[in-house]
PDB file of C-alpha atoms in Angstrom:
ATOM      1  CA  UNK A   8       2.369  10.006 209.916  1.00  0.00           C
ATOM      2  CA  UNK A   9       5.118   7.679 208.698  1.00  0.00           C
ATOM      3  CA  UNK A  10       8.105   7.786 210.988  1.00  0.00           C
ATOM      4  CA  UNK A  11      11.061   9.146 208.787  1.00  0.00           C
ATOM      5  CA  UNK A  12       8.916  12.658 209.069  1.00  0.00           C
ATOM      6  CA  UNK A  13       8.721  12.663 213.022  1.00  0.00           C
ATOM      7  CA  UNK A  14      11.104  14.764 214.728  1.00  0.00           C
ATOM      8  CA  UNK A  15      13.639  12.863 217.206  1.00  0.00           C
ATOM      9  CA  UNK A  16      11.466  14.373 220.006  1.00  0.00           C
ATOM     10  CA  UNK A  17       8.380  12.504 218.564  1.00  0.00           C
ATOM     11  CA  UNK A  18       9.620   9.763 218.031  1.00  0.00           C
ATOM     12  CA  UNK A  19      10.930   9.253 221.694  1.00  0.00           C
ATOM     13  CA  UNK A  20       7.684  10.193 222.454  1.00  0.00           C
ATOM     14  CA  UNK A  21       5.924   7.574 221.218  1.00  0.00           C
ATOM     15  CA  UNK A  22       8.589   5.182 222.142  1.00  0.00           C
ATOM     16  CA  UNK A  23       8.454   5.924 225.711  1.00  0.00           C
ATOM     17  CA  UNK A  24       4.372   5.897 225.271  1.00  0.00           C
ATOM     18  CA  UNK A  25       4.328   2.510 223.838  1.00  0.00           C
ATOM     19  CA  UNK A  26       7.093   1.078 225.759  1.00  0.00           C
ATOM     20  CA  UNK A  27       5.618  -1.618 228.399  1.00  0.00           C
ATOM     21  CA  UNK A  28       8.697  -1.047 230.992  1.00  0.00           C
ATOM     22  CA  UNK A  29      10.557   2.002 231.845  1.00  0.00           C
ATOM     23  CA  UNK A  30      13.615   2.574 229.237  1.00  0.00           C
ATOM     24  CA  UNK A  31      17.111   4.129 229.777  1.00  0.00           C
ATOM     25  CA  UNK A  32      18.660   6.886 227.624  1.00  0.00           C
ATOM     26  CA  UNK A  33      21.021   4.158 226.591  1.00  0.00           C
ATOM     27  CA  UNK A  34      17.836   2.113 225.182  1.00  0.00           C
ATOM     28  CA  UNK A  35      16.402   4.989 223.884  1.00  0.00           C
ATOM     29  CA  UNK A  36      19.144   5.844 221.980  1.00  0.00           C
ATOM     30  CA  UNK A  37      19.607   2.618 220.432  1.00  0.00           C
ATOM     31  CA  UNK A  38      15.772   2.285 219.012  1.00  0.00           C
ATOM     32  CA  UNK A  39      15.439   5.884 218.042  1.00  0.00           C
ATOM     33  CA  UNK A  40      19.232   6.056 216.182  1.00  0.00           C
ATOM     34  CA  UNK A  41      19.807   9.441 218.641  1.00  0.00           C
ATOM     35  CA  UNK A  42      23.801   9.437 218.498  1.00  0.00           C
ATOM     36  CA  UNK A  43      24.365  11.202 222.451  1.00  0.00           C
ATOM     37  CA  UNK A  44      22.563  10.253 225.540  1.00  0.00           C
ATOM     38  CA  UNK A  45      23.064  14.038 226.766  1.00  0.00           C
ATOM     39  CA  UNK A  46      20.466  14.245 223.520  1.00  0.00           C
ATOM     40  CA  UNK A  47      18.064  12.079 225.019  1.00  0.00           C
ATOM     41  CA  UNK A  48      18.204  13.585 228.461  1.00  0.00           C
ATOM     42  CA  UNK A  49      17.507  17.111 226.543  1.00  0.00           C
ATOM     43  CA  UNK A  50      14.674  15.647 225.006  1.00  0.00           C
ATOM     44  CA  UNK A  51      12.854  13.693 228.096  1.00  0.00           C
ATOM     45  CA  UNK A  52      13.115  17.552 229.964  1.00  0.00           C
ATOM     46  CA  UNK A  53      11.782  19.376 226.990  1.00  0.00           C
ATOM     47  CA  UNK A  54       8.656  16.358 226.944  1.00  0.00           C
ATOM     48  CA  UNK A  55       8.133  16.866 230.829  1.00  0.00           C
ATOM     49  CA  UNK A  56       7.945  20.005 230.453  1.00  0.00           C
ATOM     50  CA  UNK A  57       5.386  19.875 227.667  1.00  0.00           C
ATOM     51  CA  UNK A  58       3.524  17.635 229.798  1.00  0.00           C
ATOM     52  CA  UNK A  59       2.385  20.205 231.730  1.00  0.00           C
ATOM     53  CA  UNK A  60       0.285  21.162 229.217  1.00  0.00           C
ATOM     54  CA  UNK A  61      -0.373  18.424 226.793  1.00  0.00           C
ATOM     55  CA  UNK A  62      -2.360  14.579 227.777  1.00  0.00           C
ATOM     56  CA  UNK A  63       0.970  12.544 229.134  1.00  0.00           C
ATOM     57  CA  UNK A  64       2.633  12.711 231.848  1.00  0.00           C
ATOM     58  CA  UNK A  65       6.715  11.787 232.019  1.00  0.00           C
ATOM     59  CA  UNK A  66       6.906   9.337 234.338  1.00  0.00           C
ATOM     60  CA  UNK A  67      10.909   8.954 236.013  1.00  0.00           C
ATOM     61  CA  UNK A  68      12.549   6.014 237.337  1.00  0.00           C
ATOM     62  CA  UNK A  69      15.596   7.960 239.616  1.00  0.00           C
ATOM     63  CA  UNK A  70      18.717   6.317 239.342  1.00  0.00           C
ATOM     64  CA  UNK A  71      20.050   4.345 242.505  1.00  0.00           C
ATOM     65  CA  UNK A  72      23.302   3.743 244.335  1.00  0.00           C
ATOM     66  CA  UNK A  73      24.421   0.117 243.535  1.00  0.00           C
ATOM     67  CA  UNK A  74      26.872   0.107 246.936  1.00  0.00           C
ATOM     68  CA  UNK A  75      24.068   2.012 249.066  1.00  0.00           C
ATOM     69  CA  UNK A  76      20.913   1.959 247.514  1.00  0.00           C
ATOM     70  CA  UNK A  77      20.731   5.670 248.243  1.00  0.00           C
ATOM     71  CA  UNK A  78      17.523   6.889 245.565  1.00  0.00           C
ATOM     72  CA  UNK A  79      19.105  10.025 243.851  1.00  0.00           C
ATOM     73  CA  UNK A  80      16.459  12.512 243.203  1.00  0.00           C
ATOM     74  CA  UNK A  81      17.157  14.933 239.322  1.00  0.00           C
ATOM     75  CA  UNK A  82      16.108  18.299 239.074  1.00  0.00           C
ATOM     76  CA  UNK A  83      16.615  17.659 235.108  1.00  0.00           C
ATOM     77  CA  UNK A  84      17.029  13.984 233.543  1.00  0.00           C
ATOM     78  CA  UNK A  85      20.707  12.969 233.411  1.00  0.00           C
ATOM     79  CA  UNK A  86      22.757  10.164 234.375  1.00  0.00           C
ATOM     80  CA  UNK A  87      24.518  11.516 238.038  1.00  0.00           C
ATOM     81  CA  UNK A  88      28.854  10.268 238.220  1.00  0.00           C
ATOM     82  CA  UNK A  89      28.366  10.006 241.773  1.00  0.00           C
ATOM     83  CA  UNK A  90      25.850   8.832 245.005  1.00  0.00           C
ATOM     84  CA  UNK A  91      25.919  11.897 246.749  1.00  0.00           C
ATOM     85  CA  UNK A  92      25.884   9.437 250.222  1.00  0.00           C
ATOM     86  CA  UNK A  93      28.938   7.134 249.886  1.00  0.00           C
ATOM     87  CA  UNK A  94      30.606   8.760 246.897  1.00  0.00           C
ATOM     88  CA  UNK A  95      30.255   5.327 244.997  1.00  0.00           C
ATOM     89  CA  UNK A  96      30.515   5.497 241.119  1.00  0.00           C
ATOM     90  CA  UNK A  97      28.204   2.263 241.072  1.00  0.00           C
ATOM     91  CA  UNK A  98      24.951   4.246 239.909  1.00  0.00           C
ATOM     92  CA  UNK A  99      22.239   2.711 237.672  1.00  0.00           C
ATOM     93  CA  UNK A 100      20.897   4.525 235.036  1.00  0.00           C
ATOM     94  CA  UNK A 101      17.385   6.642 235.719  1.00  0.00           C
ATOM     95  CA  UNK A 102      14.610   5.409 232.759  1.00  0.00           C
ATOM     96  CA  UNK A 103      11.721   6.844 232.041  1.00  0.00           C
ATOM     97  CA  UNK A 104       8.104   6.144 230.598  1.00  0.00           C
ATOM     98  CA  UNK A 105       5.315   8.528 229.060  1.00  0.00           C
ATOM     99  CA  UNK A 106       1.514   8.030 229.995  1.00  0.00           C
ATOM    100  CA  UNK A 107      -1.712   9.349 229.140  1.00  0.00           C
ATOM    101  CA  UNK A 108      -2.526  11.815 232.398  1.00  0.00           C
ATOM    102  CA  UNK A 109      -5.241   9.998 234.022  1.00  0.00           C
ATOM    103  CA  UNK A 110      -3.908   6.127 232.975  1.00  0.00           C
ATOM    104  CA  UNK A 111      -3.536   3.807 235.258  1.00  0.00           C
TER     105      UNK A 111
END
């Protein structure tokens, strides 16, 4: 199907399934045209939680502490203000990749 009829969702989708490193919202936003990163976190939940019952699984890089290290675990994908340790604002961004259940 020729892209300009995907939705935004499938077209992160197969972004983040053809992607050969993990990708930030920030990234993702800038290939796919998606104007807010809070869009692209929305999306990346709604696909994880399709996962569960589709052939991919969402694969998440957490975000770390740059002044710490500290490895901030997400209930939902977003980009945290804060490390939860030291308080630092220093916090990389968490990126995420899609894969066939199963690959390798």
């Amino acid at each position: 199907m020729p892209e300009e009829f995907l939705t935004t969702r499938e077209r992160i989708l197969l972004l983040l399934r053809s992607s050969d490193f993990p990708l930030s919202a920030k990234e993702i936003m800038h290939l796919t045209g998606v104007r807010k990163e809070q869009e692209v976190y929305e999306h990346i939940y709604h696909l994880s939680l399709s996962s569960k019952h589709k052939n991919y699984v969402v694969i998440v890089y957490p975000p770390k502490c740059e002044s710490c290290g500290y490895e901030i675990v997400l209930d939902k994908p977003k980009r945290p203000s804060k490390c939860p340790r030291c308080k630092s604002e220093r916090i990389s961004q968490p990126k995420f990749l899609i894969r066939g259940k199963g690959d390798e």
